[in-house]
mmCIF file of C-alpha atoms and ligand atoms in Angstrom:
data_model
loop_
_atom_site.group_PDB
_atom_site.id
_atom_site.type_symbol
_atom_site.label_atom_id
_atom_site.label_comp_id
_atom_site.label_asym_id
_atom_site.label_seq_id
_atom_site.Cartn_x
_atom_site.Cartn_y
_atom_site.Cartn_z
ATOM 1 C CA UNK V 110 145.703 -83.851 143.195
ATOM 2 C CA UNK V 111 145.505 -86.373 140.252
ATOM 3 C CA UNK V 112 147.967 -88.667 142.389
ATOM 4 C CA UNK V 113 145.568 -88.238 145.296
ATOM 5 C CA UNK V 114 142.757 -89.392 143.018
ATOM 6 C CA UNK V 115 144.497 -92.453 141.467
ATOM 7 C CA UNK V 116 145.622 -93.432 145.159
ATOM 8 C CA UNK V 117 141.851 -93.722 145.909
ATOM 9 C CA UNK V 118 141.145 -95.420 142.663
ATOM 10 C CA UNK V 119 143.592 -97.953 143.405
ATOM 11 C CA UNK V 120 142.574 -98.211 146.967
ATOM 12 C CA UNK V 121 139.351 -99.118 146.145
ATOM 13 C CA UNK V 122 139.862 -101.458 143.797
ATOM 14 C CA UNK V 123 142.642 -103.143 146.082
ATOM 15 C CA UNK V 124 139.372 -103.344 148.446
ATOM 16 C CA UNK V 125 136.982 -105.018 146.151
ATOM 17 C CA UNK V 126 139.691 -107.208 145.111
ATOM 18 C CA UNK V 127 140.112 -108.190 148.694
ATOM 19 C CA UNK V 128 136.226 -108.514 148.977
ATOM 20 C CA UNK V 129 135.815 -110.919 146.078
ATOM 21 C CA UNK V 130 138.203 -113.218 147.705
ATOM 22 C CA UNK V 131 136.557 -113.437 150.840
ATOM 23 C CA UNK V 132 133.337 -114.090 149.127
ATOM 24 C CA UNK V 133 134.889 -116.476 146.687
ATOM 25 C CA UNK V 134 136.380 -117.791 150.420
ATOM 26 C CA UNK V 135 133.103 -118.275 152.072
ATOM 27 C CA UNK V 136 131.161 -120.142 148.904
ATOM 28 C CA UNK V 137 133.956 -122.598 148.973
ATOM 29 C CA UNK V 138 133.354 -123.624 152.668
ATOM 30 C CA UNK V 139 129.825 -123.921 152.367
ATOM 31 C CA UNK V 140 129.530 -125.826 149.677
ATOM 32 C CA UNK V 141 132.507 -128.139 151.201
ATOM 33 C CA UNK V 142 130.555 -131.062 152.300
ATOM 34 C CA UNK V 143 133.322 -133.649 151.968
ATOM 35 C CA UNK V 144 136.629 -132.729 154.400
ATOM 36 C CA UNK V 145 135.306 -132.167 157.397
ATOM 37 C CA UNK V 146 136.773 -129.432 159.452
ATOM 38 C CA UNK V 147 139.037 -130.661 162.071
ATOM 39 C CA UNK V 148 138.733 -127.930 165.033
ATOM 40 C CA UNK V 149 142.239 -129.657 166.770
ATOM 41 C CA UNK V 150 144.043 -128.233 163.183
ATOM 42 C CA UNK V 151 145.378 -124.636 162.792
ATOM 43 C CA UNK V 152 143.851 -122.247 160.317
ATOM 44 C CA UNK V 153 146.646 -122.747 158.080
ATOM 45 C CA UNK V 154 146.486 -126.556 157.892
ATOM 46 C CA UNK V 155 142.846 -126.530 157.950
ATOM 47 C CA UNK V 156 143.436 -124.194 154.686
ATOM 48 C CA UNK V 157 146.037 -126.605 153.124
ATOM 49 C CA UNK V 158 143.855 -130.370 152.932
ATOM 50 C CA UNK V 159 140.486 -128.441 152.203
ATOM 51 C CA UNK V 160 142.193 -127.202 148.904
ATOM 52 C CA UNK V 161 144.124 -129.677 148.172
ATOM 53 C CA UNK V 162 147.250 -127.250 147.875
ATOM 54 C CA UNK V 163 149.889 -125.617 149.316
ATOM 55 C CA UNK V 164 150.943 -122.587 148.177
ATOM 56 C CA UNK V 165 154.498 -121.337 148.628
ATOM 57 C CA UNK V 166 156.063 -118.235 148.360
ATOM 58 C CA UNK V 167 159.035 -117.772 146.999
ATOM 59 C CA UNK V 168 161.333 -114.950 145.286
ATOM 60 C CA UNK V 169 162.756 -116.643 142.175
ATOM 61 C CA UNK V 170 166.188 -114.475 141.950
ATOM 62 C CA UNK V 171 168.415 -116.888 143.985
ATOM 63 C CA UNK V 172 169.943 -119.942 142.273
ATOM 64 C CA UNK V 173 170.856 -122.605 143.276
ATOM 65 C CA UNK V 174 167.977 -121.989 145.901
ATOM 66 C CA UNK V 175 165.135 -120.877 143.556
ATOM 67 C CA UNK V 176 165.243 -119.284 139.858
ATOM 68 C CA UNK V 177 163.938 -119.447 136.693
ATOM 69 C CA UNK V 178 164.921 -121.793 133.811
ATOM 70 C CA UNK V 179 164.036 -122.713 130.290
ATOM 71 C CA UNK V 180 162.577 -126.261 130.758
ATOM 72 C CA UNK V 181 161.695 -127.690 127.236
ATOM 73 C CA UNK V 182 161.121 -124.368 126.046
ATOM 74 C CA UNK V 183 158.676 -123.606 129.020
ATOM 75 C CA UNK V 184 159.808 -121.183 131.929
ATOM 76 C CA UNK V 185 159.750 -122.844 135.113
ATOM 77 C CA UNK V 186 161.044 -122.270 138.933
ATOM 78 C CA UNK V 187 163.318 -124.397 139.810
ATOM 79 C CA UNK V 188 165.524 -125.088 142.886
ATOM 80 C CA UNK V 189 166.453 -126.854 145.829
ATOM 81 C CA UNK V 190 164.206 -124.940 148.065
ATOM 82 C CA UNK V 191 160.964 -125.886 145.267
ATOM 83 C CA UNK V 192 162.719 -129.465 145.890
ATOM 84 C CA UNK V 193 162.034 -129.258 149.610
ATOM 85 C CA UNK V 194 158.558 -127.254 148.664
ATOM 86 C CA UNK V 195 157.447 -129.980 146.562
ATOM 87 C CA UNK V 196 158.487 -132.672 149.048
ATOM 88 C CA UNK V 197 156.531 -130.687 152.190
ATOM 89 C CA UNK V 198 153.722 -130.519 149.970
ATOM 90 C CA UNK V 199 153.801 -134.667 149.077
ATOM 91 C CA UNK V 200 154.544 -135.292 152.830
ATOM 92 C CA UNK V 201 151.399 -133.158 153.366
ATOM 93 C CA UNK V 202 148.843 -135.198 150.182
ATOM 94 C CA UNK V 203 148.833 -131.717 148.617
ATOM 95 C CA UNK V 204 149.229 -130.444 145.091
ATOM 96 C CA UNK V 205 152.486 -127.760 145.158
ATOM 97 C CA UNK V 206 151.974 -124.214 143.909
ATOM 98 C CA UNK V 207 154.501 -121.752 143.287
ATOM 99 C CA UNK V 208 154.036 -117.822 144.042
ATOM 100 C CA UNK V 209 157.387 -115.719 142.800
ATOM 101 C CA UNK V 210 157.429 -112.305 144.126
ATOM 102 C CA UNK V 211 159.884 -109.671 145.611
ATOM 103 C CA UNK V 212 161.792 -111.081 148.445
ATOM 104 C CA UNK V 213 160.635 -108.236 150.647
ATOM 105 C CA UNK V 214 157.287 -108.757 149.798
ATOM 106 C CA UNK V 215 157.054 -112.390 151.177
ATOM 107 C CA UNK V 216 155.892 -111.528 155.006
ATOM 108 C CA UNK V 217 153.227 -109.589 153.614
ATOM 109 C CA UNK V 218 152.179 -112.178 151.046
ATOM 110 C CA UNK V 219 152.066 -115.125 154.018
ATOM 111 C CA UNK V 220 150.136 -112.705 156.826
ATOM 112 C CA UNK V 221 147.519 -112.002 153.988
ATOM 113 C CA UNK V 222 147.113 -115.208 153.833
ATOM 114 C CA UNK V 223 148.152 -114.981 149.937
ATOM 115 C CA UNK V 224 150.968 -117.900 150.168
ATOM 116 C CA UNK V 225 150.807 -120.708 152.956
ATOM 117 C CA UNK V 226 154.503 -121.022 153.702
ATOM 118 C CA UNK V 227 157.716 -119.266 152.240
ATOM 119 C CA UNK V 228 160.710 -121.325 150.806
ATOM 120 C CA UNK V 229 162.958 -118.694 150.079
ATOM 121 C CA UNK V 230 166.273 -119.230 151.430
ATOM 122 C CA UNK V 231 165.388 -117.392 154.345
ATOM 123 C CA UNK V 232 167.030 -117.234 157.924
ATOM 124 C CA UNK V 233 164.588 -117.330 160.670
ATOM 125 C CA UNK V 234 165.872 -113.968 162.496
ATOM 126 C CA UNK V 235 164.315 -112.794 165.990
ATOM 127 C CA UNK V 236 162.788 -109.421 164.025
ATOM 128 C CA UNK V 237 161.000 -111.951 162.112
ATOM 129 C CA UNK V 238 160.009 -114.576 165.085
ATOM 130 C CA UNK V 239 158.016 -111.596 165.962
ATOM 131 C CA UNK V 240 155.402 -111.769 163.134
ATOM 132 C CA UNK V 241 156.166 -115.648 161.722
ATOM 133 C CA UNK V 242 156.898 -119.183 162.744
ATOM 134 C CA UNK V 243 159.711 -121.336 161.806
ATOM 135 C CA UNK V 244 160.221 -124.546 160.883
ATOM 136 C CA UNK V 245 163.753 -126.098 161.381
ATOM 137 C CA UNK V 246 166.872 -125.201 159.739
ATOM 138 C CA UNK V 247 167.056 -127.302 156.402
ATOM 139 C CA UNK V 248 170.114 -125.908 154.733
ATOM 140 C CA UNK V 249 173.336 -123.270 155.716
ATOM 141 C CA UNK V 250 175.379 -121.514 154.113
ATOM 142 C CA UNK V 251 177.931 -118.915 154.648
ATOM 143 C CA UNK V 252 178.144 -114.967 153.503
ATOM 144 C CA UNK V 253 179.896 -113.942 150.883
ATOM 145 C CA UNK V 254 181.557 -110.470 149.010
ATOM 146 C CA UNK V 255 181.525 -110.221 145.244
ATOM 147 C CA UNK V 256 183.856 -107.874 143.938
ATOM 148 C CA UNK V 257 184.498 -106.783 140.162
ATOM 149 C CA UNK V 258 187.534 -108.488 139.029
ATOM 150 C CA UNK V 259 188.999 -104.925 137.721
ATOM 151 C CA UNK V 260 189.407 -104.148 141.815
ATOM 152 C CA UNK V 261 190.750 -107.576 143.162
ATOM 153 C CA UNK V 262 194.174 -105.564 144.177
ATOM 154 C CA UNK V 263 192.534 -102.885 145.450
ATOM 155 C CA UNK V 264 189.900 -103.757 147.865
ATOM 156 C CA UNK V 265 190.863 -106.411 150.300
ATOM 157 C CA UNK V 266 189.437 -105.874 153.410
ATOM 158 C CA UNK V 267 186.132 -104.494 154.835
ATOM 159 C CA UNK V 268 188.356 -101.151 155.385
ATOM 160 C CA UNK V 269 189.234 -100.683 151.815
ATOM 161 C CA UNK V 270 185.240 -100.824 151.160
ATOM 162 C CA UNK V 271 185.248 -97.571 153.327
ATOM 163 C CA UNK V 272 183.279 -94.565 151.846
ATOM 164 C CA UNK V 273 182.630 -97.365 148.363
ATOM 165 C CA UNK V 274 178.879 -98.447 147.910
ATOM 166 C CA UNK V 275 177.700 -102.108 148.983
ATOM 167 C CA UNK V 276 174.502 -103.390 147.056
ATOM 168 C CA UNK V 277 172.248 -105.278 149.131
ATOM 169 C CA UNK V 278 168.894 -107.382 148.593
ATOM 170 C CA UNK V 279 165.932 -104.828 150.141
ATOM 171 C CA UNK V 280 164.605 -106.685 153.287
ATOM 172 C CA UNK V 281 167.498 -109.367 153.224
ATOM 173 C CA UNK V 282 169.358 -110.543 156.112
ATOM 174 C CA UNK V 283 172.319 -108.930 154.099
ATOM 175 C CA UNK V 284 171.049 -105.395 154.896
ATOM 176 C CA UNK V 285 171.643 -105.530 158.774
ATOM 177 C CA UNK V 286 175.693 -107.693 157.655
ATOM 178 C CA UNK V 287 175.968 -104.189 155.436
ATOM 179 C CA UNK V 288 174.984 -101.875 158.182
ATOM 180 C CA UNK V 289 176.471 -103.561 161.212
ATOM 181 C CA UNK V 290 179.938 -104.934 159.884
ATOM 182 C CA UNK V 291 180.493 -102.286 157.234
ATOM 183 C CA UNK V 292 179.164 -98.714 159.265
ATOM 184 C CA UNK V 293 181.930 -96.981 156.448
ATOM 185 C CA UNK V 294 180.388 -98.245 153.980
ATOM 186 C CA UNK V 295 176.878 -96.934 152.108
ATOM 187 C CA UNK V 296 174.701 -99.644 152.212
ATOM 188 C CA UNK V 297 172.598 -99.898 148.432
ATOM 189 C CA UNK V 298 169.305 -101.886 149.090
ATOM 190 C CA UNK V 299 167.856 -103.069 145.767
ATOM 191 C CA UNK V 300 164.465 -105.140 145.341
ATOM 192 C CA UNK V 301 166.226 -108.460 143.267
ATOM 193 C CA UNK V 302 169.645 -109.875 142.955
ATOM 194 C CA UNK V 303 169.919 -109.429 139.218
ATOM 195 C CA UNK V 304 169.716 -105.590 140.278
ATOM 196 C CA UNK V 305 172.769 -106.004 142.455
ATOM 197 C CA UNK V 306 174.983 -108.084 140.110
ATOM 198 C CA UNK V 307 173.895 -105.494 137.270
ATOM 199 C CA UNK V 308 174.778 -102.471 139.946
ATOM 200 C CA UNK V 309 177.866 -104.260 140.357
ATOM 201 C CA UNK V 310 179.079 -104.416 136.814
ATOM 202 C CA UNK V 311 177.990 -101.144 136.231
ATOM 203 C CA UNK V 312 180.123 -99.215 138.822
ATOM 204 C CA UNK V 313 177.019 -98.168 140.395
ATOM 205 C CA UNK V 314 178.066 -100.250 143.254
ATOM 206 C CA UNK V 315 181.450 -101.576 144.409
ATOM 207 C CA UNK V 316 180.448 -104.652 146.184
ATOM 208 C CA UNK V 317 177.409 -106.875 146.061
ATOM 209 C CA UNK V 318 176.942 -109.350 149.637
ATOM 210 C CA UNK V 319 175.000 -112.374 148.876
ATOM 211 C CA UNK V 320 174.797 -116.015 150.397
ATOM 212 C CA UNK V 321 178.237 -118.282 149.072
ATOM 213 C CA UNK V 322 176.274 -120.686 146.957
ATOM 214 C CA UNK V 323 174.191 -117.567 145.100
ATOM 215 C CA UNK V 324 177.785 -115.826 144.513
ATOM 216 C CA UNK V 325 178.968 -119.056 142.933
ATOM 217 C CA UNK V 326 176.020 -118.842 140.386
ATOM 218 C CA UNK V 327 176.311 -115.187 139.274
ATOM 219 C CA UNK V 328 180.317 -115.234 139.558
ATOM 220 C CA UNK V 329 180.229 -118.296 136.994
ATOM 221 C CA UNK V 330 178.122 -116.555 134.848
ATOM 222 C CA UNK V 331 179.829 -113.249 134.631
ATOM 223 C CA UNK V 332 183.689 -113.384 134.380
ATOM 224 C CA UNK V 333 184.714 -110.041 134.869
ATOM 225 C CA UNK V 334 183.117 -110.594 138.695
ATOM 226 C CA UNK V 335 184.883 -112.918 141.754
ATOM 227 C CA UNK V 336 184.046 -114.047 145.432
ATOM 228 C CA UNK V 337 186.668 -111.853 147.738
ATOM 229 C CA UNK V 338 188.320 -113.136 150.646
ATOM 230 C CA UNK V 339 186.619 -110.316 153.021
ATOM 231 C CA UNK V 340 184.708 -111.900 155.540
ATOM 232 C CA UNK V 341 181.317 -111.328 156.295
ATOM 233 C CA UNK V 342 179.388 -112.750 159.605
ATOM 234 C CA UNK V 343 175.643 -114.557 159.214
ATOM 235 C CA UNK V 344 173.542 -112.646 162.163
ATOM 236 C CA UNK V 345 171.424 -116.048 162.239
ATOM 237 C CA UNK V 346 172.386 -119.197 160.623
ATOM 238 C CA UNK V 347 170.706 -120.996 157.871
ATOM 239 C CA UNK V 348 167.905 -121.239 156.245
ATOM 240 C CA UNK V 349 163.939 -122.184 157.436
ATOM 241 C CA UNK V 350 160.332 -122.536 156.115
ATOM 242 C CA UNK V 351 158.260 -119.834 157.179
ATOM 243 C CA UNK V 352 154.558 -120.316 158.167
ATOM 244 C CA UNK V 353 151.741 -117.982 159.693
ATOM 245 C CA UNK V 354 151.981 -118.040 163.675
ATOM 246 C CA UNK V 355 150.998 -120.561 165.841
ATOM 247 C CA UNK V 356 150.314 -122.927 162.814
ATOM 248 C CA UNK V 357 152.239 -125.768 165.506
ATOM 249 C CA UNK V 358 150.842 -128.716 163.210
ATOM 250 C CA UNK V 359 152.156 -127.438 160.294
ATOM 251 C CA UNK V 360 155.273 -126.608 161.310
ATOM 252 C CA UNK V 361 155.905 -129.997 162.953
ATOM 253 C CA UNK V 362 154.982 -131.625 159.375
ATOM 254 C CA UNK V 363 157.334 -129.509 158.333
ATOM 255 C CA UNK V 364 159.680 -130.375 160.513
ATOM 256 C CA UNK V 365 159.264 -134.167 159.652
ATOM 257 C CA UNK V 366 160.242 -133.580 155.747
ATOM 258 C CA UNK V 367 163.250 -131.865 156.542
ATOM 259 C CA UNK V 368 164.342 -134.735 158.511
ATOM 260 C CA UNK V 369 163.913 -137.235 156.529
ATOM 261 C CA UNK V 370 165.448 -134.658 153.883
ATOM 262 C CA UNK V 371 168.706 -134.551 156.141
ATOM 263 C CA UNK V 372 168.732 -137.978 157.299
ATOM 264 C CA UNK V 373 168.624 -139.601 153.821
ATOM 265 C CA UNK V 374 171.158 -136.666 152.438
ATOM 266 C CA UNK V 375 168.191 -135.437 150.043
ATOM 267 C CA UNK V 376 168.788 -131.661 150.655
ATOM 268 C CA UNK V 377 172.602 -132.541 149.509
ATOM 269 C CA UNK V 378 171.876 -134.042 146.665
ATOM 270 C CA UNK V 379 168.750 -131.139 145.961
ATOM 271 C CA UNK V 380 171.640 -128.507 146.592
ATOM 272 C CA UNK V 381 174.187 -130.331 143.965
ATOM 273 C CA UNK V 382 171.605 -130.681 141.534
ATOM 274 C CA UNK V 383 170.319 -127.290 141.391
ATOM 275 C CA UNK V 384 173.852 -125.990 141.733
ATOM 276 C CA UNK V 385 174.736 -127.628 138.467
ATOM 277 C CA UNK V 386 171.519 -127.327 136.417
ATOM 278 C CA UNK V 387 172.172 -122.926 137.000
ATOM 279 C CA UNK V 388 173.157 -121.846 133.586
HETATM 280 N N1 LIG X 575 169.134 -115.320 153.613
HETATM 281 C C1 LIG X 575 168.762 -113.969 153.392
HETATM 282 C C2 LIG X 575 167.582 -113.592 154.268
HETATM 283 O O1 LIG X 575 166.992 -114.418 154.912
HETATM 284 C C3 LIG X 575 168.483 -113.672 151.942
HETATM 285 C C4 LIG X 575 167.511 -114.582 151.266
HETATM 286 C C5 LIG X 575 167.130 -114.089 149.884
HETATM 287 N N2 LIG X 575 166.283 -115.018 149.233
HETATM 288 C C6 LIG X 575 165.825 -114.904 147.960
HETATM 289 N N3 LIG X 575 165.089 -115.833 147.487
HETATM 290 N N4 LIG X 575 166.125 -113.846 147.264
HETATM 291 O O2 LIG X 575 167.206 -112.475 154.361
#
């Protein structure tokens, strides 16, 4: 009964919240006199120039691709992927703004309209095709298995993981690897990474699959854990910008930044740096 109540409460307010925003959407474009709408540009770009900004989403719990850090005694994200965000946004005249959430949270947070594109090491999958766009492929990296040191002679293989529990991110590409190429397993979906290293070293789980360069990060930081030998597949390869569907012009500006990012060896150097600035 009371829970009933509260979910009406919260509904409600959820509603006005979304209510405000529209309002505070519609003042904005009628008082816009200056940028002219152009009709030929998507929703999503149109969005992007008349603020001035474009807002990415992001789920700060992956280094080197995105995490927090201590800079000058202020907590910021950092990353490759924010180095590719913040060169989209330059490519596009925009100011850059950051959104961390949830990783399983993102699609919601770019069909609501509440980021404009996600950076968040994410592979463009079919499943997802079906709701998002995607740009190009800017960066690729392989699976990986963490184990806790304390087991390296005992599990080996993906059959000496039968029966043990494998800790997952929730709504990662690593959920399907844990179902499909481990069916002896249990799969363990948790909602960040720092939940599956913890589950990890707490013998709540037994393994913990994450992408190689995020396994180098939390391995280096946590001796009594190491990168196995077992071999994982990728069910898509690499990693893409996501935008709202059929946002074409924004996805081919896109496009043109992560050219010039791989042509000119940018993302490289983006990926050393961050991999080295992880504490
Ligand atoms: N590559 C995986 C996927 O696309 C995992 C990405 C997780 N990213 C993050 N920022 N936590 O599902």
């Amino acid at each position: 009964m009371l829970k009933n109540t509260l979910k009406k409460i919260v509904g409600v307010s959820l509603m006005m919240t979304t209510i405000i925003a529209f309002t505070a959407c519609g003042n904005k474009q009628n008082s816009s006199t200056d940028n002219a709408q152009d009709k030929s540009q998507s929703a999503a770009m149109q969005k992007i120039k008349k603020s001035g900004k474009l807002v990415i989403g992001t789920s700060a719990d992956y280094p080197p691709y995105e995490f927090h850090k201590s800079v000058d005694g202020k907590d910021e994200i950092v990353g490759f992927d924010i180095e590719v965000g913040k060169q989209i946004a330059k490519d596009l005249g925009v100011q850059l703004e950051i959104k961390d959430m949830k990783f399983d949270g993102l699609l919601a947070a770019l069909d609501q309209g509440n980021v404009d594109i996600i950076v968040a090491g994410m592979n463009p999958t079919e499943e997802r095709k079906k709701s998002v766009d995607f740009s190009n492929v800017y960066y690729t990296a392989v699976q990986s298995v963490i184990l806790r040191t304390s087991d390296k002679d005992k599990i080996k293989s993906i059959d000496d993981l039968k029966g043990k529990k494998v800790a997952v991110q929730k709504g990662a590409t690593q959920e399907e690897i844990a179902k499909k190429q481990m069916p002896n397993s249990q799969a363990i979906a948790l909602p960040k990474i720092s939940d599956l290293i913890l589950s990890l070293k707490n013998n709540r789980a037994d393994a913990v699959i994450v992408e190689l360069p995020v396994a180098t990060s939390n391995v280096n930081s946590n001796k009594d854990l190491f990168i196995s030998d077992i071999k994982v597949q990728n069910e898509v390869e690499g990693s893409a910008v996501a935008v709202k569907k059929g946002s074409t012009d924004l996805v081919q500006s896109i496009n043109k930044t992560i050219d010039r990012l791989t042509k000119d060896k940018s993302i490289d150097k983006y990926v050393t740096d961050a991999t080295n600035s992880v504490e």
